[in-house]
Amino acid sequence: MALKDKMAALLPDWRARVAKLVKESGDVKVGDVTISQVYGGMRDVKSLVTDISYVDPDQGIRFRGYTIPEVLSKLPKPEGAEMPYVGGLYYLFLIGEMPDEADALEVENEWKERSKIPHFVFEVLRSLPPDAHPMMLFSSAILALHHESVFARRYHQGMTKNEYWEAMLEDSLNLTAKLPAIAAYIYSLKYKDGIFISQRQDLDWGANFAHMISIESPTYMDLCRLYFILHSDHESGNASAHATHLAASTLSDIYYAYSAGINSLAGPLHGLANQEALGWLLEVHTRFGGVPTKEQLRQFAWDTLKAGQVIPGYGHAVLRKPDPRFTAQYEYADKHMPEDDLFQIAKLVYEVVPQVLIEQGKAKNPSPNVDAISGSLQYHYGVREFDYYTVLFGVGRSLGVTANAVWARALGQPLERPKSVTTVMLEDIARKAQIKV
Ligand code: NMX
Ligand code: MLT
């Protein structure tokens, strides 16, 4: 596999670079940790490393140094498509270089060859309660695939540490290859006739998902490519990436690890916010019988806040400006569905809610994040079962976290195990600091 050979060729330099940094500068401080940060969810504590993506608080995500508009314009695209091959993005993540068409197609072909889903995954899914949340189904299916893990098998056969990344790459390609079809089957099982639709050989990974949920419109296929690319990675401290990394750091395989990641994505402060955001937009639509006036929306936003709830899709732990992933989807909607009612409401929310959050004075970032708008696009194209939306997020997020997991194995990243302290210890530290002042 050319992909594996290319990555193997990169490793000696990367390993030497990291070893040198740790050997020569291992004692250099990266930052301090305050008591607020210890109690405050470790915001801004620099304690993870990834070279695959970085979130600048003002500019947002860069994938391997490229902004979202750059990624969308530079990655190769299927003929006639507006959006790129998702396989090209995976190549960029793994190899660190912008792929040409042959590189992107190599990943796409690997995925096609590995896409067959073992029968027991279908059985697991069919055995779960019909009203189970789709994220529980998704996590269970991923977990069940552990049975197929190359890493777990080879580990017990005694592979050497140097080979760990190869087994992780195998598993990661196998897992990512299957996720669009698993997600599509969950959609069919929960909301349609429960019939599995096979992928088309002439379609790429992103477009095949559209086909497998029976939406054949080229514009929705492009939206799927865009959606999966935008949701793929957001550096390593976000909850789903971090949960995956933590689980994988024990040398558990990618199936165990990404199932943990999915469980973390299922929370309303993280990925589930896309379901909540669409629910909120629909509530507005129902309450006002369509697009409200600015004043009505302002009042509705205040009512939400006064009821002690958050406005889903707004705010962020790292970002301090509108999320470029929001902007990319906004532009797509503006081009392809400008008259859509829910998009009109999402637009109005963008005009009204930041000011409301500023007036409330709590949120550090009053701007929209990726989840503020993603649901209105899905809804427009017919995916209206919005408790399903976080599964879509999870299909995309698999790309970033698996690529990171391969690199973490390649660079021998160790078991993650931060230190905890007691409140008495922190009080003691605080007292000593005050005496010094
Ligand atoms: N609506 C109402 N209050 C908010 C919002 C919001 N959208 N965002 C932040 N706040 C509040 C927050 O709850 C906190 O209140 P309190 O002091 O009472 O605990 C206060 O503002 C300070 O929070 P921040 O430091 O600004 O945000 P934090 O880093 O703690 O949390 C989020 C980040 C994303 C969890 C938070 O902004 C939020 O709950 N947003 C709504 C849910 C959402 O959209 N999540 C998706 C994030 C992206 N993703 O996909 O994962
Ligand atoms: C994400 O994409 O993971 C979210 O924006 C949350 C984050 O970065 O913390």
Short mmCIF file of C-alpha atoms and ligand atoms in Angstrom, two decimals:
data_model
loop_
_atom_site.label_atom_id
_atom_site.label_comp_id
_atom_site.label_asym_id
_atom_site.label_seq_id
_atom_site.Cartn_x
_atom_site.Cartn_y
_atom_site.Cartn_z
CA MET A 1 0.00 0.00 0.00
CA ALA A 2 1.57 3.29 -1.15
CA LEU A 3 -0.07 5.15 1.72
CA LYS A 4 1.61 2.93 4.30
CA ASP A 5 4.98 3.16 2.53
CA LYS A 6 4.75 6.95 2.40
CA MET A 7 3.97 7.13 6.09
CA ALA A 8 6.77 4.68 6.90
CA ALA A 9 9.18 6.95 5.03
CA LEU A 10 8.15 9.93 7.16
CA LEU A 11 8.59 8.20 10.49
CA PRO A 12 12.39 8.17 11.03
CA ASP A 13 12.60 11.97 10.78
CA TRP A 14 9.54 12.54 12.94
CA ARG A 15 10.75 10.14 15.61
CA ALA A 16 14.20 11.76 15.64
CA ARG A 17 12.66 15.25 15.80
CA VAL A 18 10.48 14.40 18.78
CA ALA A 19 13.27 12.51 20.57
CA LYS A 20 15.63 15.47 20.12
CA LEU A 21 13.04 17.95 21.41
CA VAL A 22 12.35 15.88 24.51
CA LYS A 23 16.03 15.09 25.15
CA GLU A 24 17.37 18.61 24.69
CA SER A 25 14.43 20.69 25.90
CA GLY A 26 12.33 18.32 27.98
CA ASP A 27 12.48 20.62 31.02
CA VAL A 28 11.37 23.77 29.19
CA LYS A 29 7.99 24.99 30.49
CA VAL A 30 5.04 25.12 28.07
CA GLY A 31 2.82 27.03 30.51
CA ASP A 32 1.47 27.25 34.04
CA VAL A 33 -1.74 25.83 35.39
CA THR A 34 -3.95 27.95 37.62
CA ILE A 35 -6.51 26.85 40.19
CA SER A 36 -9.30 28.16 37.92
CA GLN A 37 -8.06 25.90 35.15
CA VAL A 38 -7.92 22.87 37.44
CA TYR A 39 -11.54 23.47 38.43
CA GLY A 40 -12.52 24.85 35.04
CA GLY A 41 -12.26 21.89 32.72
CA MET A 42 -8.58 22.47 31.90
CA ARG A 43 -9.36 25.29 29.44
CA ASP A 44 -6.20 26.40 27.60
CA VAL A 45 -3.93 23.97 29.47
CA LYS A 46 -1.43 22.94 26.80
CA SER A 47 -0.92 19.27 27.47
CA LEU A 48 -1.59 17.49 24.17
CA VAL A 49 0.28 17.47 20.89
CA THR A 50 -1.01 16.91 17.36
CA ASP A 51 0.32 18.04 14.02
CA ILE A 52 -2.87 17.25 12.14
CA SER A 53 -4.92 20.30 13.05
CA TYR A 54 -4.83 23.43 15.17
CA VAL A 55 -7.62 25.75 16.34
CA ASP A 56 -6.67 29.40 16.42
CA PRO A 57 -9.16 31.19 18.73
CA ASP A 58 -9.76 33.97 16.18
CA GLN A 59 -9.28 32.22 12.87
CA GLY A 60 -10.55 28.74 13.66
CA ILE A 61 -9.37 25.39 12.44
CA ARG A 62 -6.45 24.71 10.12
CA PHE A 63 -5.98 21.20 8.79
CA ARG A 64 -2.24 20.54 8.37
CA GLY A 65 -1.83 24.32 8.16
CA TYR A 66 -4.59 24.88 5.60
CA THR A 67 -7.70 26.97 6.34
CA ILE A 68 -11.15 25.58 5.46
CA PRO A 69 -11.42 27.63 2.22
CA GLU A 70 -7.92 26.45 1.23
CA VAL A 71 -8.76 22.81 1.94
CA LEU A 72 -11.98 23.06 -0.08
CA SER A 73 -10.26 24.65 -3.05
CA LYS A 74 -7.01 22.64 -3.07
CA LEU A 75 -8.19 19.08 -2.43
CA PRO A 76 -8.96 17.12 -5.61
CA LYS A 77 -12.63 16.77 -6.53
CA PRO A 78 -14.66 14.12 -8.34
CA GLU A 79 -15.52 15.20 -11.87
CA GLY A 80 -18.39 17.67 -11.85
CA ALA A 81 -18.45 17.95 -8.05
CA GLU A 82 -18.31 21.18 -6.08
CA MET A 83 -16.76 19.57 -3.00
CA PRO A 84 -13.61 17.42 -2.70
CA TYR A 85 -13.03 13.73 -2.15
CA VAL A 86 -13.06 13.04 1.59
CA GLY A 87 -10.31 10.48 0.87
CA GLY A 88 -8.06 13.37 -0.10
CA LEU A 89 -8.53 14.91 3.33
CA TYR A 90 -7.63 11.63 5.00
CA TYR A 91 -4.47 11.52 2.91
CA LEU A 92 -3.66 15.08 4.00
CA PHE A 93 -4.19 14.09 7.64
CA LEU A 94 -2.01 10.99 7.44
CA ILE A 95 0.78 12.18 5.15
CA GLY A 96 0.75 15.92 5.82
CA GLU A 97 0.89 16.90 2.13
CA MET A 98 -1.85 18.09 -0.20
CA PRO A 99 -2.78 15.03 -2.27
CA ASP A 100 -3.14 14.86 -6.03
CA GLU A 101 -6.05 12.97 -7.53
CA ALA A 102 -4.21 9.63 -7.52
CA ASP A 103 -3.44 10.01 -3.80
CA ALA A 104 -7.06 10.83 -2.98
CA LEU A 105 -8.28 7.91 -5.08
CA GLU A 106 -5.87 5.55 -3.34
CA VAL A 107 -7.65 6.24 -0.05
CA GLU A 108 -11.06 6.09 -1.70
CA ASN A 109 -10.18 2.68 -3.20
CA GLU A 110 -8.80 1.36 0.09
CA TRP A 111 -12.10 2.36 1.67
CA LYS A 112 -14.13 0.61 -1.03
CA GLU A 113 -12.21 -2.62 -0.58
CA ARG A 114 -12.63 -2.55 3.19
CA SER A 115 -16.26 -1.47 3.38
CA LYS A 116 -17.97 -4.84 3.90
CA ILE A 117 -19.73 -4.96 7.26
CA PRO A 118 -19.64 -8.22 9.23
CA HIS A 119 -23.09 -9.79 9.73
CA PHE A 120 -22.89 -9.59 13.54
CA VAL A 121 -22.86 -5.78 13.39
CA PHE A 122 -26.29 -5.86 11.73
CA GLU A 123 -27.45 -8.35 14.33
CA VAL A 124 -26.24 -6.17 17.20
CA LEU A 125 -28.06 -3.18 15.71
CA ARG A 126 -31.27 -5.11 15.11
CA SER A 127 -31.26 -6.44 18.66
CA LEU A 128 -31.33 -2.97 20.26
CA PRO A 129 -34.61 -1.28 21.26
CA PRO A 130 -36.27 0.52 18.31
CA ASP A 131 -36.48 3.73 20.33
CA ALA A 132 -32.78 3.65 21.31
CA HIS A 133 -30.90 6.84 20.49
CA PRO A 134 -29.00 6.51 17.19
CA MET A 135 -25.74 7.46 18.95
CA MET A 136 -26.11 4.41 21.21
CA LEU A 137 -26.58 2.27 18.11
CA PHE A 138 -23.59 3.87 16.41
CA SER A 139 -21.33 3.41 19.43
CA SER A 140 -22.48 -0.23 19.84
CA ALA A 141 -21.77 -1.02 16.17
CA ILE A 142 -18.28 0.45 16.41
CA LEU A 143 -17.62 -1.43 19.63
CA ALA A 144 -18.81 -4.70 18.07
CA LEU A 145 -16.21 -4.27 15.32
CA HIS A 146 -13.51 -4.76 17.93
CA HIS A 147 -13.96 -8.41 17.06
CA GLU A 148 -12.16 -7.68 13.77
CA SER A 149 -9.28 -5.69 15.25
CA VAL A 150 -5.92 -6.33 13.57
CA PHE A 151 -4.18 -4.43 16.36
CA ALA A 152 -5.72 -6.51 19.15
CA ARG A 153 -4.89 -9.77 17.34
CA ARG A 154 -1.35 -8.82 16.45
CA TYR A 155 -0.68 -7.41 19.92
CA HIS A 156 -1.51 -10.77 21.43
CA GLN A 157 0.67 -12.46 18.84
CA GLY A 158 3.57 -10.33 20.10
CA MET A 159 4.13 -7.67 17.44
CA THR A 160 6.93 -5.23 18.28
CA LYS A 161 6.33 -1.62 19.31
CA ASN A 162 7.64 -0.41 15.97
CA GLU A 163 4.82 -2.23 14.22
CA TYR A 164 1.98 -0.82 16.35
CA TRP A 165 1.23 2.03 13.96
CA GLU A 166 0.86 -0.34 10.99
CA ALA A 167 -1.80 -2.36 12.78
CA MET A 168 -3.48 0.87 13.90
CA LEU A 169 -3.49 2.09 10.29
CA GLU A 170 -5.09 -1.17 9.14
CA ASP A 171 -7.81 -0.87 11.78
CA SER A 172 -8.33 2.81 11.08
CA LEU A 173 -8.79 2.27 7.35
CA ASN A 174 -11.12 -0.64 8.06
CA LEU A 175 -13.19 1.36 10.53
CA THR A 176 -13.45 4.57 8.49
CA ALA A 177 -14.29 2.51 5.39
CA LYS A 178 -17.34 1.04 7.12
CA LEU A 179 -18.76 4.03 8.95
CA PRO A 180 -20.84 5.63 6.16
CA ALA A 181 -22.59 2.29 5.54
CA ILE A 182 -23.11 1.65 9.26
CA ALA A 183 -24.51 5.14 9.74
CA ALA A 184 -26.76 4.71 6.69
CA TYR A 185 -28.02 1.37 7.99
CA ILE A 186 -28.85 2.92 11.36
CA TYR A 187 -30.83 5.57 9.49
CA SER A 188 -32.72 2.94 7.53
CA LEU A 189 -33.33 0.77 10.60
CA LYS A 190 -34.62 3.60 12.76
CA TYR A 191 -36.62 5.70 10.35
CA LYS A 192 -37.18 3.83 7.08
CA ASP A 193 -37.72 0.22 6.00
CA GLY A 194 -34.62 -1.30 7.64
CA ILE A 195 -33.24 -2.38 4.27
CA PHE A 196 -29.49 -2.10 3.75
CA ILE A 197 -28.52 -0.28 0.55
CA SER A 198 -25.10 -1.26 -0.83
CA GLN A 199 -22.64 1.38 -1.92
CA ARG A 200 -22.14 2.28 -5.57
CA GLN A 201 -18.73 1.50 -7.05
CA ASP A 202 -18.77 4.72 -9.07
CA LEU A 203 -19.26 6.97 -6.05
CA ASP A 204 -16.78 8.24 -3.48
CA TRP A 205 -16.99 7.82 0.30
CA GLY A 206 -18.89 11.06 0.98
CA ALA A 207 -21.34 10.72 -1.90
CA ASN A 208 -21.96 7.05 -1.16
CA PHE A 209 -23.42 7.98 2.20
CA ALA A 210 -26.05 10.09 0.40
CA HIS A 211 -26.79 7.18 -1.93
CA MET A 212 -27.06 4.72 0.99
CA ILE A 213 -29.74 6.86 2.64
CA SER A 214 -31.52 7.11 -0.73
CA ILE A 215 -30.81 10.76 -1.45
CA GLU A 216 -29.36 10.82 -4.94
CA SER A 217 -29.21 14.58 -5.50
CA PRO A 218 -25.70 15.73 -6.53
CA THR A 219 -26.08 18.80 -4.30
CA TYR A 220 -26.72 16.60 -1.26
CA MET A 221 -23.75 14.43 -2.23
CA ASP A 222 -21.62 17.56 -2.23
CA LEU A 223 -23.10 18.59 1.09
CA CYS A 224 -22.11 15.20 2.54
CA ARG A 225 -18.53 15.63 1.34
CA LEU A 226 -18.48 19.14 2.83
CA TYR A 227 -20.11 18.03 6.08
CA PHE A 228 -17.70 15.15 6.73
CA ILE A 229 -14.68 17.32 5.91
CA LEU A 230 -15.82 20.14 8.20
CA HIS A 231 -16.53 17.81 11.13
CA SER A 232 -13.37 15.74 10.75
CA ASP A 233 -11.01 17.27 13.27
CA HIS A 234 -10.74 20.14 15.74
CA GLU A 235 -7.31 19.69 17.28
CA SER A 236 -6.94 17.18 20.11
CA GLY A 237 -8.49 18.72 23.22
CA ASN A 238 -12.15 18.53 22.15
CA ALA A 239 -14.04 15.93 24.13
CA SER A 240 -14.49 13.27 21.40
CA ALA A 241 -10.88 13.49 20.21
CA HIS A 242 -9.58 13.53 23.74
CA ALA A 243 -11.75 10.61 24.86
CA THR A 244 -10.57 8.59 21.86
CA HIS A 245 -6.95 9.47 22.53
CA LEU A 246 -7.20 8.65 26.23
CA ALA A 247 -8.78 5.26 25.56
CA ALA A 248 -6.29 4.44 22.80
CA SER A 249 -3.36 5.46 25.00
CA THR A 250 -3.91 2.27 27.00
CA LEU A 251 -3.11 0.38 23.75
CA SER A 252 -6.74 -0.49 23.34
CA ASP A 253 -7.66 -0.72 19.65
CA ILE A 254 -9.39 1.95 17.57
CA TYR A 255 -12.81 0.31 17.91
CA TYR A 256 -12.77 0.49 21.71
CA ALA A 257 -11.24 3.94 21.52
CA TYR A 258 -13.59 5.48 18.98
CA SER A 259 -16.62 4.00 20.68
CA ALA A 260 -15.46 6.00 23.74
CA GLY A 261 -15.08 9.04 21.50
CA ILE A 262 -18.60 8.60 20.17
CA ASN A 263 -19.98 8.33 23.71
CA SER A 264 -18.41 11.67 24.46
CA LEU A 265 -19.68 13.22 21.24
CA ALA A 266 -23.19 12.24 22.35
CA GLY A 267 -23.34 14.95 25.04
CA PRO A 268 -25.36 18.16 24.44
CA LEU A 269 -22.42 20.43 25.17
CA HIS A 270 -20.49 18.69 22.38
CA GLY A 271 -21.78 16.90 19.25
CA LEU A 272 -25.38 16.50 20.37
CA ALA A 273 -25.64 20.30 20.14
CA ASN A 274 -26.40 19.85 16.41
CA GLN A 275 -29.60 17.96 17.27
CA GLU A 276 -30.43 20.52 19.95
CA ALA A 277 -29.75 23.44 17.61
CA LEU A 278 -32.13 22.14 14.95
CA GLY A 279 -34.71 21.42 17.64
CA TRP A 280 -34.41 25.03 18.79
CA LEU A 281 -34.82 26.39 15.25
CA LEU A 282 -37.90 24.21 14.76
CA GLU A 283 -39.35 25.45 18.03
CA VAL A 284 -38.94 29.01 16.75
CA HIS A 285 -40.58 28.03 13.47
CA THR A 286 -43.53 26.39 15.22
CA ARG A 287 -43.99 29.16 17.78
CA PHE A 288 -44.11 31.96 15.19
CA GLY A 289 -45.55 29.98 12.28
CA GLY A 290 -42.46 30.63 10.15
CA VAL A 291 -39.67 33.17 10.25
CA PRO A 292 -40.16 35.50 13.26
CA THR A 293 -39.33 39.17 13.50
CA LYS A 294 -36.03 40.14 15.08
CA GLU A 295 -37.80 41.29 18.23
CA GLN A 296 -39.75 38.02 18.56
CA LEU A 297 -36.55 36.03 18.16
CA ARG A 298 -34.71 38.21 20.65
CA GLN A 299 -37.44 37.56 23.20
CA PHE A 300 -37.40 33.82 22.46
CA ALA A 301 -33.62 33.71 23.00
CA TRP A 302 -34.00 35.53 26.32
CA ASP A 303 -36.74 33.10 27.36
CA THR A 304 -34.35 30.20 26.67
CA LEU A 305 -31.61 31.81 28.75
CA LYS A 306 -34.00 32.74 31.57
CA ALA A 307 -35.15 29.11 31.68
CA GLY A 308 -31.54 28.25 32.54
CA GLN A 309 -30.78 26.68 29.17
CA VAL A 310 -27.96 27.33 26.73
CA ILE A 311 -28.54 28.47 23.18
CA PRO A 312 -27.30 25.46 21.24
CA GLY A 313 -24.81 26.12 18.46
CA TYR A 314 -23.42 29.25 20.12
CA GLY A 315 -20.28 29.66 22.21
CA HIS A 316 -17.09 27.65 22.22
CA ALA A 317 -14.38 26.54 24.61
CA VAL A 318 -11.54 27.74 22.37
CA LEU A 319 -12.95 29.84 19.51
CA ARG A 320 -13.54 33.53 20.08
CA LYS A 321 -14.94 34.44 16.65
CA PRO A 322 -17.54 32.83 14.32
CA ASP A 323 -16.48 29.29 13.49
CA PRO A 324 -15.22 29.01 9.87
CA ARG A 325 -17.06 25.66 9.72
CA PHE A 326 -20.27 27.63 10.35
CA THR A 327 -19.31 30.09 7.62
CA ALA A 328 -18.61 27.33 5.06
CA GLN A 329 -22.05 25.78 5.66
CA TYR A 330 -23.71 29.20 5.67
CA GLU A 331 -22.20 29.96 2.27
CA TYR A 332 -23.32 26.57 0.94
CA ALA A 333 -26.87 27.19 2.15
CA ASP A 334 -26.88 30.74 0.78
CA LYS A 335 -25.91 29.36 -2.62
CA HIS A 336 -28.18 26.32 -2.79
CA MET A 337 -31.19 26.99 -0.56
CA PRO A 338 -31.40 30.74 0.09
CA GLU A 339 -35.20 30.73 0.43
CA ASP A 340 -35.41 27.83 2.90
CA ASP A 341 -37.37 28.82 6.02
CA LEU A 342 -35.06 27.15 8.53
CA PHE A 343 -32.03 28.69 6.88
CA GLN A 344 -33.77 32.07 7.07
CA ILE A 345 -34.28 31.48 10.80
CA ALA A 346 -30.66 30.31 11.27
CA LYS A 347 -29.55 33.54 9.51
CA LEU A 348 -31.74 35.64 11.78
CA VAL A 349 -30.42 33.82 14.84
CA TYR A 350 -26.91 34.77 13.71
CA GLU A 351 -28.01 38.41 13.58
CA VAL A 352 -29.77 38.38 16.94
CA VAL A 353 -28.28 35.83 19.34
CA PRO A 354 -24.67 37.07 19.61
CA GLN A 355 -25.96 40.42 20.91
CA VAL A 356 -28.28 38.66 23.39
CA LEU A 357 -25.37 36.57 24.69
CA ILE A 358 -23.22 39.70 24.98
CA GLU A 359 -25.98 41.40 26.97
CA GLN A 360 -26.28 38.34 29.22
CA GLY A 361 -22.54 38.67 29.77
CA LYS A 362 -21.69 35.05 30.51
CA ALA A 363 -20.49 33.33 27.34
CA LYS A 364 -16.86 34.09 26.48
CA ASN A 365 -17.73 33.66 22.82
CA PRO A 366 -21.17 34.82 21.64
CA SER A 367 -20.58 33.56 18.07
CA PRO A 368 -21.96 30.52 16.26
CA ASN A 369 -20.10 27.23 16.16
CA VAL A 370 -20.32 24.39 13.64
CA ASP A 371 -23.62 23.12 15.08
CA ALA A 372 -25.62 26.33 14.66
CA ILE A 373 -26.45 25.67 11.04
CA SER A 374 -25.55 22.09 10.07
CA GLY A 375 -29.03 20.77 10.89
CA SER A 376 -30.90 23.24 8.69
CA LEU A 377 -28.99 21.98 5.65
CA GLN A 378 -29.69 18.34 6.47
CA TYR A 379 -33.35 19.16 7.07
CA HIS A 380 -33.61 20.93 3.74
CA TYR A 381 -32.38 17.87 1.84
CA GLY A 382 -34.82 15.57 3.64
CA VAL A 383 -32.88 14.22 6.64
CA ARG A 384 -35.47 15.45 9.10
CA GLU A 385 -35.00 12.97 11.95
CA PHE A 386 -32.79 15.32 13.87
CA ASP A 387 -31.91 12.98 16.73
CA TYR A 388 -29.78 11.35 14.03
CA TYR A 389 -27.59 14.38 13.33
CA THR A 390 -24.84 13.58 15.81
CA VAL A 391 -24.22 10.28 14.00
CA LEU A 392 -23.30 12.36 10.95
CA PHE A 393 -20.89 14.34 13.12
CA GLY A 394 -19.44 11.01 14.30
CA VAL A 395 -18.86 9.76 10.76
CA GLY A 396 -16.84 12.89 10.03
CA ARG A 397 -14.98 12.97 13.35
CA SER A 398 -13.67 9.44 12.77
CA LEU A 399 -11.27 10.85 10.17
CA GLY A 400 -9.37 13.11 12.51
CA VAL A 401 -9.28 10.90 15.55
CA THR A 402 -8.18 7.76 13.68
CA ALA A 403 -5.43 9.63 11.82
CA ASN A 404 -4.28 10.99 15.17
CA ALA A 405 -4.39 7.51 16.70
CA VAL A 406 -2.13 6.16 13.95
CA TRP A 407 0.37 8.96 14.51
CA ALA A 408 0.18 8.56 18.29
CA ARG A 409 1.20 4.90 17.90
CA ALA A 410 3.88 5.80 15.35
CA LEU A 411 5.46 8.32 17.72
CA GLY A 412 5.08 6.00 20.70
CA GLN A 413 2.84 8.33 22.67
CA PRO A 414 2.47 6.82 26.15
CA LEU A 415 -0.41 6.02 28.46
CA GLU A 416 -2.17 9.28 29.35
CA ARG A 417 -2.32 9.73 33.09
CA PRO A 418 -2.52 13.29 34.47
CA LYS A 419 -2.23 13.93 38.21
CA SER A 420 -5.14 14.88 40.43
CA VAL A 421 -4.90 16.79 43.71
CA THR A 422 -7.29 17.38 46.60
CA THR A 423 -9.10 20.61 47.49
CA VAL A 424 -7.00 20.82 50.69
CA MET A 425 -3.85 20.74 48.58
CA LEU A 426 -5.14 23.54 46.35
CA GLU A 427 -6.13 25.60 49.40
CA ASP A 428 -2.63 25.10 50.69
CA ILE A 429 -1.09 26.19 47.38
CA ALA A 430 -3.39 29.26 47.40
CA ARG A 431 -2.39 30.17 50.99
CA LYS A 432 1.32 29.92 50.20
CA ALA A 433 0.89 32.07 47.08
CA GLN A 434 -0.89 34.76 49.15
CA ILE A 435 1.88 34.78 51.77
CA LYS A 436 4.45 35.33 48.98
CA VAL A 437 2.45 38.31 47.62
N1 NMX B 1 -25.89 29.84 25.72
C1 NMX B 1 -26.02 30.19 27.01
N2 NMX B 1 -25.00 30.26 27.87
C2 NMX B 1 -23.79 30.00 27.40
C3 NMX B 1 -23.56 29.66 26.04
C4 NMX B 1 -24.69 29.57 25.20
N3 NMX B 1 -24.59 29.19 23.93
N4 NMX B 1 -22.24 29.45 25.86
C5 NMX B 1 -21.66 29.62 27.07
N5 NMX B 1 -22.59 29.96 27.99
C6 NMX B 1 -22.41 30.15 29.43
C7 NMX B 1 -21.88 28.86 30.02
O1 NMX B 1 -22.93 27.91 30.23
C8 NMX B 1 -21.23 29.36 31.28
O2 NMX B 1 -22.25 29.60 32.21
P1 NMX B 1 -22.04 29.33 33.79
O3 NMX B 1 -20.98 30.31 34.19
O4 NMX B 1 -23.38 29.59 34.38
O5 NMX B 1 -21.59 27.91 33.91
C9 NMX B 1 -20.66 30.71 30.84
O6 NMX B 1 -21.40 31.09 29.67
C10 NMX B 1 -19.19 30.66 30.48
O7 NMX B 1 -18.98 29.62 29.54
P2 NMX B 1 -17.78 29.73 28.47
O8 NMX B 1 -16.50 29.79 29.22
O9 NMX B 1 -18.05 30.82 27.50
O10 NMX B 1 -17.94 28.37 27.66
P3 NMX B 1 -17.35 26.94 28.03
O11 NMX B 1 -15.96 26.86 27.49
O12 NMX B 1 -17.54 26.60 29.45
O13 NMX B 1 -18.32 25.99 27.19
C11 NMX B 1 -19.64 25.42 25.32
C12 NMX B 1 -18.30 25.95 25.79
C13 NMX B 1 -19.55 25.13 23.83
C14 NMX B 1 -19.93 24.11 26.05
C15 NMX B 1 -20.73 26.48 25.61
O14 NMX B 1 -20.48 27.62 24.85
C16 NMX B 1 -22.13 25.96 25.33
O15 NMX B 1 -22.72 25.32 26.21
N6 NMX B 1 -22.68 26.23 24.11
C17 NMX B 1 -23.95 25.67 23.72
C18 NMX B 1 -23.82 24.21 23.36
C19 NMX B 1 -23.05 24.04 22.08
O16 NMX B 1 -23.29 24.70 21.08
N7 NMX B 1 -22.12 23.09 22.08
C20 NMX B 1 -21.41 22.71 20.84
C21 NMX B 1 -19.94 23.12 20.82
C22 NMX B 1 -19.30 22.69 19.52
N8 NMX B 1 -19.32 21.25 19.38
O17 NMX B 1 -19.82 20.73 18.44
O18 NMX B 1 -18.81 20.52 20.24
C1 MLT B 2 -15.43 20.16 17.97
O1 MLT B 2 -15.50 20.20 16.74
O2 MLT B 2 -14.89 19.21 18.56
C2 MLT B 2 -16.09 21.24 18.76
O3 MLT B 2 -16.05 22.46 18.10
C3 MLT B 2 -15.69 21.30 20.20
C4 MLT B 2 -14.27 21.71 20.52
O4 MLT B 2 -13.43 21.97 19.68
O5 MLT B 2 -14.02 21.79 21.75
#
